[in-house]
Amino acid sequence: MKVKILKPGILSTVQDLGRNFYRAQGIPSAGAMDSLSMRLANLSLANAIDAAVIEITYADVLLEAETDLLIAYSGGGSILYASDQVLPDNRPLFVPAGQNLAFRHHSSGSRTYLAIAGGWDVPIVLGSKSTYITGRFGGLMGRALKKQDSLKNANNLTTSTLRLLSHLKSTKISFPNWSIDKEHFMPLDKRMIRIVPGKEFTWFRADSLLNFLSASYTLSRDCNRMGYRFEGPLLQRSSQIELLSTAVAPGTVQVTHDGSLVLLMSDGQTTGGYPRIAQIAQVDLPLCGQLKPGDSIQFSAISRIEAEKLYMNRENELKKLAVALNMII
């Protein structure tokens, strides 16, 4: 299976779940900004849950099916069209050779994940296929996709994927009448982001902490795969203790010298010198991956134990989904 990039959009890269074992060497994790949508796209095809996908930022992407395709997409950044036909998300889609596929903007999010049967075939670098543009490695030659690039699938289709392909194969676009209910895996209030207080949480004045946990923060235009800067109440410290550079991770919320909030994301650095006021609960980090400039959020504090429980509950639900899909495919 093979596609040609006719129009790459603002930023389209190959990503998987990232390279998480080299942070001690200063190498960021990279990987999908919204790992939940990435995994749901893969589950729709009975792929390995960590198979490489194309992460599309916003939209305006046009692809050509150079061969017959079995694909799926998930996320909030765009809707997939074939000519004027809207193709549904979170389910497998058979697309015959020669068909053009257009991702057009949808206001509910910022990123869309395109999976293909078997995953996209790019080299593994340090245990991952994820693109890290700053380091110029991973993905397709360490860069964003561009016009005239061709990508093919990896030749390791599961038995379930082969059954799915056999069932849907046709001379026209086809898909089943079932889909994954993404909302089942997401909180009701997608603008309330749960956090665990960070190591330096108590470095801030009581009134600033109250603002942090009650005020709205708006994502500025200063945002990318490395991190987000938010506009909102400035936080003041209760002391002028300085922090030596220390470990940070995707989801770390730091407070800069002027009191503004910075949230580190997938391509964020591995160490930082700003106080860490909070860590986004892992279960809510995919919600942050779908934010776009102008979106407002609030923070809600939970315990580390509660954050772990929420994460494990979602992981168990995803495992149940994988079992259920294998039964119906």
mmCIF file of C-alpha atoms in Angstrom:
data_model
loop_
_atom_site.group_PDB
_atom_site.id
_atom_site.type_symbol
_atom_site.label_atom_id
_atom_site.label_comp_id
_atom_site.label_asym_id
_atom_site.label_seq_id
_atom_site.Cartn_x
_atom_site.Cartn_y
_atom_site.Cartn_z
ATOM 1 C CA MET A 1 0.000 0.000 0.000
ATOM 2 C CA LYS A 2 1.367 3.381 -0.985
ATOM 3 C CA VAL A 3 0.374 7.051 -0.949
ATOM 4 C CA LYS A 4 1.838 10.162 -2.563
ATOM 5 C CA ILE A 5 1.798 13.521 -0.797
ATOM 6 C CA LEU A 6 0.250 16.100 -3.135
ATOM 7 C CA LYS A 7 -0.094 18.787 -0.469
ATOM 8 C CA PRO A 8 1.584 18.372 2.949
ATOM 9 C CA GLY A 9 -0.270 21.034 4.941
ATOM 10 C CA ILE A 10 1.258 23.110 7.737
ATOM 11 C CA LEU A 11 3.083 20.251 9.448
ATOM 12 C CA SER A 12 2.703 16.536 8.761
ATOM 13 C CA THR A 13 5.124 14.058 10.311
ATOM 14 C CA VAL A 14 5.396 10.335 10.976
ATOM 15 C CA GLN A 15 4.956 9.580 14.686
ATOM 16 C CA ASP A 16 4.443 6.635 17.004
ATOM 17 C CA LEU A 17 4.402 6.512 20.824
ATOM 18 C CA GLY A 18 7.890 8.021 20.971
ATOM 19 C CA ARG A 19 11.344 7.062 22.189
ATOM 20 C CA ASN A 20 11.095 7.129 25.960
ATOM 21 C CA PHE A 21 14.362 5.487 26.991
ATOM 22 C CA TYR A 22 16.901 8.103 25.910
ATOM 23 C CA ARG A 23 15.874 11.118 27.963
ATOM 24 C CA ALA A 24 18.904 10.619 30.227
ATOM 25 C CA GLN A 25 21.017 11.289 27.134
ATOM 26 C CA GLY A 26 19.094 14.511 26.439
ATOM 27 C CA ILE A 27 16.963 13.113 23.603
ATOM 28 C CA PRO A 28 13.292 14.190 23.740
ATOM 29 C CA SER A 29 10.569 11.565 23.492
ATOM 30 C CA ALA A 30 8.887 12.978 20.360
ATOM 31 C CA GLY A 31 5.844 10.860 19.433
ATOM 32 C CA ALA A 32 2.174 11.667 18.903
ATOM 33 C CA MET A 33 0.870 14.796 20.629
ATOM 34 C CA ASP A 34 -2.495 13.046 21.090
ATOM 35 C CA SER A 35 -1.560 9.448 21.798
ATOM 36 C CA LEU A 36 -5.182 8.428 22.387
ATOM 37 C CA SER A 37 -6.308 9.375 18.874
ATOM 38 C CA MET A 38 -3.216 7.708 17.435
ATOM 39 C CA ARG A 39 -4.004 4.470 19.240
ATOM 40 C CA LEU A 40 -7.689 4.519 18.272
ATOM 41 C CA ALA A 41 -6.746 4.925 14.612
ATOM 42 C CA ASN A 42 -4.487 1.878 14.902
ATOM 43 C CA LEU A 43 -7.084 -0.162 16.786
ATOM 44 C CA SER A 44 -9.582 0.570 14.007
ATOM 45 C CA LEU A 45 -7.300 -1.436 11.689
ATOM 46 C CA ALA A 46 -6.299 -4.134 14.205
ATOM 47 C CA ASN A 47 -2.751 -2.761 13.973
ATOM 48 C CA ALA A 48 -0.242 -2.939 16.777
ATOM 49 C CA ILE A 49 -1.281 -0.089 19.052
ATOM 50 C CA ASP A 50 2.097 1.632 18.607
ATOM 51 C CA ALA A 51 2.259 1.345 14.792
ATOM 52 C CA ALA A 52 3.534 4.502 13.100
ATOM 53 C CA VAL A 53 0.930 7.015 11.913
ATOM 54 C CA ILE A 54 0.986 10.360 10.110
ATOM 55 C CA GLU A 55 0.273 13.262 12.451
ATOM 56 C CA ILE A 56 -1.477 16.062 10.543
ATOM 57 C CA THR A 57 -1.467 19.476 12.203
ATOM 58 C CA TYR A 58 -4.670 21.370 11.384
ATOM 59 C CA ALA A 59 -5.486 20.328 7.816
ATOM 60 C CA ASP A 60 -5.029 21.319 4.165
ATOM 61 C CA VAL A 61 -3.456 17.960 3.283
ATOM 62 C CA LEU A 62 -4.025 16.167 -0.020
ATOM 63 C CA LEU A 63 -2.942 12.583 -0.689
ATOM 64 C CA GLU A 64 -3.176 10.261 -3.677
ATOM 65 C CA ALA A 65 -3.783 6.541 -3.224
ATOM 66 C CA GLU A 66 -1.123 5.034 -5.492
ATOM 67 C CA THR A 67 -2.432 1.559 -4.631
ATOM 68 C CA ASP A 68 -5.485 0.177 -2.865
ATOM 69 C CA LEU A 69 -5.415 1.315 0.765
ATOM 70 C CA LEU A 70 -6.802 0.218 4.102
ATOM 71 C CA ILE A 71 -6.637 3.255 6.380
ATOM 72 C CA ALA A 72 -8.278 4.854 9.416
ATOM 73 C CA TYR A 73 -8.097 8.270 10.989
ATOM 74 C CA SER A 74 -8.868 9.803 14.365
ATOM 75 C CA GLY A 75 -8.445 13.157 16.088
ATOM 76 C CA GLY A 76 -10.023 16.579 16.088
ATOM 77 C CA GLY A 77 -8.085 18.623 13.579
ATOM 78 C CA SER A 78 -9.688 17.706 10.282
ATOM 79 C CA ILE A 79 -12.291 15.716 8.378
ATOM 80 C CA LEU A 80 -11.348 13.383 5.536
ATOM 81 C CA TYR A 81 -12.977 13.818 2.137
ATOM 82 C CA ALA A 82 -12.845 11.728 -1.029
ATOM 83 C CA SER A 83 -14.136 14.122 -3.692
ATOM 84 C CA ASP A 84 -17.239 15.489 -1.924
ATOM 85 C CA GLN A 85 -17.821 12.378 0.181
ATOM 86 C CA VAL A 86 -17.101 12.685 3.897
ATOM 87 C CA LEU A 87 -15.298 9.592 5.173
ATOM 88 C CA PRO A 88 -16.074 8.690 8.801
ATOM 89 C CA ASP A 89 -13.387 8.586 11.470
ATOM 90 C CA ASN A 90 -12.533 5.865 13.982
ATOM 91 C CA ARG A 91 -13.315 2.993 11.628
ATOM 92 C CA PRO A 92 -11.460 1.178 8.802
ATOM 93 C CA LEU A 93 -11.726 2.657 5.311
ATOM 94 C CA PHE A 94 -10.949 0.801 2.096
ATOM 95 C CA VAL A 95 -9.822 3.247 -0.604
ATOM 96 C CA PRO A 96 -9.181 2.047 -4.198
ATOM 97 C CA ALA A 97 -6.084 3.087 -6.131
ATOM 98 C CA GLY A 98 -6.228 6.458 -7.869
ATOM 99 C CA GLN A 99 -8.483 8.121 -5.308
ATOM 100 C CA ASN A 100 -7.459 11.516 -3.885
ATOM 101 C CA LEU A 101 -7.954 12.076 -0.169
ATOM 102 C CA ALA A 102 -8.277 15.580 1.312
ATOM 103 C CA PHE A 103 -8.052 16.509 4.986
ATOM 104 C CA ARG A 104 -10.046 19.688 5.575
ATOM 105 C CA HIS A 105 -10.041 21.726 8.765
ATOM 106 C CA HIS A 106 -12.420 20.924 11.600
ATOM 107 C CA SER A 107 -12.693 23.311 14.524
ATOM 108 C CA SER A 108 -12.869 20.744 17.323
ATOM 109 C CA GLY A 109 -9.109 20.252 17.551
ATOM 110 C CA SER A 110 -5.713 20.705 15.977
ATOM 111 C CA ARG A 111 -4.333 17.270 15.090
ATOM 112 C CA THR A 112 -5.456 14.248 13.090
ATOM 113 C CA TYR A 113 -3.821 10.816 12.922
ATOM 114 C CA LEU A 114 -3.791 8.769 9.729
ATOM 115 C CA ALA A 115 -3.081 5.078 10.216
ATOM 116 C CA ILE A 116 -2.521 2.495 7.494
ATOM 117 C CA ALA A 117 -2.748 -1.290 7.696
ATOM 118 C CA GLY A 118 0.552 -2.476 9.155
ATOM 119 C CA GLY A 119 1.724 1.034 10.035
ATOM 120 C CA TRP A 120 3.843 3.403 7.942
ATOM 121 C CA ASP A 121 7.193 2.024 6.829
ATOM 122 C CA VAL A 122 10.036 4.295 7.912
ATOM 123 C CA PRO A 123 13.327 3.368 9.627
ATOM 124 C CA ILE A 124 13.453 2.751 13.360
ATOM 125 C CA VAL A 125 15.857 5.181 15.054
ATOM 126 C CA LEU A 126 16.647 4.655 18.747
ATOM 127 C CA GLY A 127 13.688 2.331 19.136
ATOM 128 C CA SER A 128 11.079 4.556 17.487
ATOM 129 C CA LYS A 129 9.828 5.735 14.096
ATOM 130 C CA SER A 130 8.862 9.148 15.477
ATOM 131 C CA THR A 131 10.096 12.267 13.711
ATOM 132 C CA TYR A 132 12.182 14.651 15.819
ATOM 133 C CA ILE A 133 12.579 17.620 13.492
ATOM 134 C CA THR A 134 14.989 19.618 15.681
ATOM 135 C CA GLY A 135 17.353 16.642 15.853
ATOM 136 C CA ARG A 136 16.771 15.797 12.169
ATOM 137 C CA PHE A 137 16.191 12.098 12.757
ATOM 138 C CA GLY A 138 13.312 9.645 12.791
ATOM 139 C CA GLY A 139 10.293 9.539 10.505
ATOM 140 C CA LEU A 140 11.018 10.209 6.836
ATOM 141 C CA MET A 141 14.610 11.476 6.752
ATOM 142 C CA GLY A 142 14.130 13.401 9.991
ATOM 143 C CA ARG A 143 11.845 16.027 8.482
ATOM 144 C CA ALA A 144 8.239 16.974 7.873
ATOM 145 C CA LEU A 145 6.525 15.426 4.876
ATOM 146 C CA LYS A 146 6.645 17.471 1.682
ATOM 147 C CA LYS A 147 5.064 17.495 -1.764
ATOM 148 C CA GLN A 148 5.834 14.425 -3.918
ATOM 149 C CA ASP A 149 6.930 12.277 -0.962
ATOM 150 C CA SER A 150 5.752 8.669 -1.198
ATOM 151 C CA LEU A 151 5.066 6.514 1.836
ATOM 152 C CA LYS A 152 4.193 2.833 1.973
ATOM 153 C CA ASN A 153 2.936 0.540 4.687
ATOM 154 C CA ALA A 154 5.048 -1.911 6.633
ATOM 155 C CA ASN A 155 4.505 -5.481 5.487
ATOM 156 C CA ASN A 156 3.475 -6.930 8.844
ATOM 157 C CA LEU A 157 -0.318 -7.083 8.734
ATOM 158 C CA THR A 158 -1.993 -8.963 11.561
ATOM 159 C CA THR A 159 -4.389 -11.821 10.835
ATOM 160 C CA SER A 160 -7.281 -9.579 11.881
ATOM 161 C CA THR A 161 -6.112 -6.819 9.533
ATOM 162 C CA LEU A 162 -5.927 -9.284 6.641
ATOM 163 C CA ARG A 163 -9.490 -10.431 7.379
ATOM 164 C CA LEU A 164 -10.624 -6.819 7.458
ATOM 165 C CA LEU A 165 -8.965 -6.095 4.121
ATOM 166 C CA SER A 166 -10.536 -9.172 2.534
ATOM 167 C CA HIS A 167 -13.986 -8.166 3.791
ATOM 168 C CA LEU A 168 -13.828 -4.516 2.669
ATOM 169 C CA LYS A 169 -11.901 -4.823 -0.599
ATOM 170 C CA SER A 170 -13.966 -3.382 -3.451
ATOM 171 C CA THR A 171 -13.807 -1.237 -6.577
ATOM 172 C CA LYS A 172 -15.051 1.740 -4.568
ATOM 173 C CA ILE A 173 -14.623 3.232 -1.104
ATOM 174 C CA SER A 174 -16.095 0.961 1.542
ATOM 175 C CA PHE A 175 -16.257 0.790 5.320
ATOM 176 C CA PRO A 176 -18.180 -1.165 7.988
ATOM 177 C CA ASN A 177 -21.239 0.139 9.827
ATOM 178 C CA TRP A 178 -19.440 0.166 13.186
ATOM 179 C CA SER A 179 -17.061 2.724 14.623
ATOM 180 C CA ILE A 180 -15.128 3.294 17.836
ATOM 181 C CA ASP A 181 -16.825 5.660 20.276
ATOM 182 C CA LYS A 182 -13.930 7.979 21.093
ATOM 183 C CA GLU A 183 -16.007 9.900 23.650
ATOM 184 C CA HIS A 184 -16.048 6.777 25.840
ATOM 185 C CA PHE A 185 -12.348 7.312 26.526
ATOM 186 C CA MET A 186 -12.522 11.047 27.214
ATOM 187 C CA PRO A 187 -13.737 13.134 30.184
ATOM 188 C CA LEU A 188 -17.031 14.998 29.896
ATOM 189 C CA ASP A 189 -15.353 18.375 30.417
ATOM 190 C CA LYS A 190 -12.533 18.546 27.891
ATOM 191 C CA ARG A 191 -11.461 22.008 29.058
ATOM 192 C CA MET A 192 -10.802 20.933 32.663
ATOM 193 C CA ILE A 193 -7.274 19.542 32.693
ATOM 194 C CA ARG A 194 -6.315 17.454 35.709
ATOM 195 C CA ILE A 195 -2.878 18.030 37.206
ATOM 196 C CA VAL A 196 -0.718 16.607 39.969
ATOM 197 C CA PRO A 197 1.028 19.345 41.994
ATOM 198 C CA GLY A 198 4.692 19.567 41.024
ATOM 199 C CA LYS A 199 7.870 19.559 43.088
ATOM 200 C CA GLU A 200 7.904 23.368 43.314
ATOM 201 C CA PHE A 201 4.152 23.844 43.816
ATOM 202 C CA THR A 202 4.671 25.337 47.293
ATOM 203 C CA TRP A 203 7.133 27.939 45.983
ATOM 204 C CA PHE A 204 4.179 30.120 44.977
ATOM 205 C CA ARG A 205 2.037 32.516 46.963
ATOM 206 C CA ALA A 206 -1.343 31.277 48.183
ATOM 207 C CA ASP A 207 -3.246 33.782 46.031
ATOM 208 C CA SER A 208 -1.276 32.679 42.962
ATOM 209 C CA LEU A 209 -2.058 29.026 43.648
ATOM 210 C CA LEU A 210 -5.726 29.946 43.963
ATOM 211 C CA ASN A 211 -5.549 31.673 40.575
ATOM 212 C CA PHE A 212 -3.747 28.702 39.061
ATOM 213 C CA LEU A 213 -6.535 26.335 40.131
ATOM 214 C CA SER A 214 -9.515 28.599 39.425
ATOM 215 C CA ALA A 215 -8.711 30.954 36.546
ATOM 216 C CA SER A 216 -8.873 30.196 32.829
ATOM 217 C CA TYR A 217 -5.681 30.072 30.783
ATOM 218 C CA THR A 218 -5.712 30.680 27.038
ATOM 219 C CA LEU A 219 -3.269 29.078 24.628
ATOM 220 C CA SER A 220 -1.227 31.762 22.868
ATOM 221 C CA ARG A 221 0.123 31.637 19.333
ATOM 222 C CA ASP A 222 3.474 30.720 20.854
ATOM 223 C CA CYS A 223 2.848 26.979 20.658
ATOM 224 C CA ASN A 224 4.340 24.030 18.795
ATOM 225 C CA ARG A 225 5.368 20.419 19.334
ATOM 226 C CA MET A 226 7.989 21.534 21.867
ATOM 227 C CA GLY A 227 5.616 23.373 24.165
ATOM 228 C CA TYR A 228 2.794 25.830 24.767
ATOM 229 C CA ARG A 229 2.776 29.279 26.358
ATOM 230 C CA PHE A 230 -0.476 30.321 28.048
ATOM 231 C CA GLU A 231 -2.003 33.730 28.658
ATOM 232 C CA GLY A 232 -3.685 34.280 32.014
ATOM 233 C CA PRO A 233 -3.029 35.449 35.571
ATOM 234 C CA LEU A 234 0.693 35.773 36.269
ATOM 235 C CA LEU A 235 1.874 33.699 39.221
ATOM 236 C CA GLN A 236 4.072 35.137 41.957
ATOM 237 C CA ARG A 237 6.546 33.201 44.023
ATOM 238 C CA SER A 238 6.679 33.344 47.808
ATOM 239 C CA SER A 239 10.483 33.142 47.776
ATOM 240 C CA GLN A 240 13.305 33.749 45.339
ATOM 241 C CA ILE A 241 14.840 30.295 45.560
ATOM 242 C CA GLU A 242 16.519 29.413 42.275
ATOM 243 C CA LEU A 243 16.196 25.985 40.727
ATOM 244 C CA LEU A 244 19.119 24.179 39.161
ATOM 245 C CA SER A 245 18.309 22.496 35.858
ATOM 246 C CA THR A 246 16.324 19.392 36.665
ATOM 247 C CA ALA A 247 14.282 16.698 34.963
ATOM 248 C CA VAL A 248 11.147 17.639 33.028
ATOM 249 C CA ALA A 249 8.878 15.621 30.747
ATOM 250 C CA PRO A 250 5.951 16.009 28.363
ATOM 251 C CA GLY A 251 3.154 17.383 30.519
ATOM 252 C CA THR A 252 5.375 19.369 32.883
ATOM 253 C CA VAL A 253 3.916 22.819 33.638
ATOM 254 C CA GLN A 254 6.624 25.390 34.371
ATOM 255 C CA VAL A 255 6.404 29.005 35.519
ATOM 256 C CA THR A 256 8.755 31.454 33.790
ATOM 257 C CA HIS A 257 10.474 34.434 35.445
ATOM 258 C CA ASP A 258 7.591 36.741 34.475
ATOM 259 C CA GLY A 259 5.038 34.385 36.067
ATOM 260 C CA SER A 260 3.513 32.943 32.899
ATOM 261 C CA LEU A 261 2.802 29.254 32.308
ATOM 262 C CA VAL A 262 4.645 27.012 29.868
ATOM 263 C CA LEU A 263 3.528 23.437 29.162
ATOM 264 C CA LEU A 264 6.114 21.064 27.713
ATOM 265 C CA MET A 265 4.882 18.762 24.968
ATOM 266 C CA SER A 266 6.220 15.825 22.927
ATOM 267 C CA ASP A 267 9.363 17.491 21.531
ATOM 268 C CA GLY A 268 10.109 19.407 24.736
ATOM 269 C CA GLN A 269 13.557 19.412 26.294
ATOM 270 C CA THR A 270 14.583 16.870 28.922
ATOM 271 C CA THR A 271 15.807 19.332 31.574
ATOM 272 C CA GLY A 272 14.669 22.789 32.622
ATOM 273 C CA GLY A 273 15.404 25.497 35.162
ATOM 274 C CA TYR A 274 11.936 26.968 35.726
ATOM 275 C CA PRO A 275 9.898 25.849 38.769
ATOM 276 C CA ARG A 276 7.607 22.900 38.026
ATOM 277 C CA ILE A 277 4.244 23.889 39.424
ATOM 278 C CA ALA A 278 2.421 20.834 38.082
ATOM 279 C CA GLN A 279 2.440 17.733 35.924
ATOM 280 C CA ILE A 280 -0.524 17.104 33.629
ATOM 281 C CA ALA A 281 -2.192 13.785 34.461
ATOM 282 C CA GLN A 282 -1.169 11.363 31.726
ATOM 283 C CA VAL A 283 -4.803 10.560 30.988
ATOM 284 C CA ASP A 284 -5.460 14.223 30.043
ATOM 285 C CA LEU A 285 -2.293 14.919 28.060
ATOM 286 C CA PRO A 286 -4.014 13.898 24.765
ATOM 287 C CA LEU A 287 -6.560 16.681 25.373
ATOM 288 C CA CYS A 288 -3.678 19.156 25.488
ATOM 289 C CA GLY A 289 -2.406 17.744 22.196
ATOM 290 C CA GLN A 290 -5.637 18.914 20.538
ATOM 291 C CA LEU A 291 -5.527 22.510 21.831
ATOM 292 C CA LYS A 292 -5.211 25.354 19.344
ATOM 293 C CA PRO A 293 -4.418 29.056 19.828
ATOM 294 C CA GLY A 294 -7.325 30.805 21.510
ATOM 295 C CA ASP A 295 -8.566 27.714 23.358
ATOM 296 C CA SER A 296 -9.041 28.197 27.104
ATOM 297 C CA ILE A 297 -8.571 25.585 29.812
ATOM 298 C CA GLN A 298 -8.674 25.326 33.589
ATOM 299 C CA PHE A 299 -6.587 23.174 35.899
ATOM 300 C CA SER A 300 -7.930 20.826 38.568
ATOM 301 C CA ALA A 301 -5.609 19.263 41.156
ATOM 302 C CA ILE A 302 -5.755 15.540 41.899
ATOM 303 C CA SER A 303 -3.440 13.200 43.779
ATOM 304 C CA ARG A 304 -0.745 11.099 42.145
ATOM 305 C CA ILE A 305 -2.638 7.960 43.176
ATOM 306 C CA GLU A 306 -5.827 9.234 41.541
ATOM 307 C CA ALA A 307 -3.906 10.135 38.369
ATOM 308 C CA GLU A 308 -2.456 6.626 38.213
ATOM 309 C CA LYS A 309 -5.891 5.076 38.762
ATOM 310 C CA LEU A 310 -7.441 7.171 35.960
ATOM 311 C CA TYR A 311 -4.634 6.178 33.610
ATOM 312 C CA MET A 312 -4.874 2.475 34.414
ATOM 313 C CA ASN A 313 -8.666 2.528 34.002
ATOM 314 C CA ARG A 314 -8.298 3.997 30.518
ATOM 315 C CA GLU A 315 -5.597 1.473 29.606
ATOM 316 C CA ASN A 316 -7.866 -1.367 30.708
ATOM 317 C CA GLU A 317 -10.704 0.048 28.588
ATOM 318 C CA LEU A 318 -8.401 0.183 25.559
ATOM 319 C CA LYS A 319 -7.411 -3.451 26.121
ATOM 320 C CA LYS A 320 -11.090 -4.442 26.279
ATOM 321 C CA LEU A 321 -11.691 -2.542 23.056
ATOM 322 C CA ALA A 322 -8.867 -4.398 21.305
ATOM 323 C CA VAL A 323 -10.344 -7.751 22.373
ATOM 324 C CA ALA A 324 -13.842 -6.735 21.248
ATOM 325 C CA LEU A 325 -12.613 -5.541 17.856
ATOM 326 C CA ASN A 326 -10.756 -8.797 17.246
ATOM 327 C CA MET A 327 -14.024 -10.636 17.861
ATOM 328 C CA ILE A 328 -16.019 -8.666 15.277
ATOM 329 C CA ILE A 329 -13.369 -8.232 12.583
#
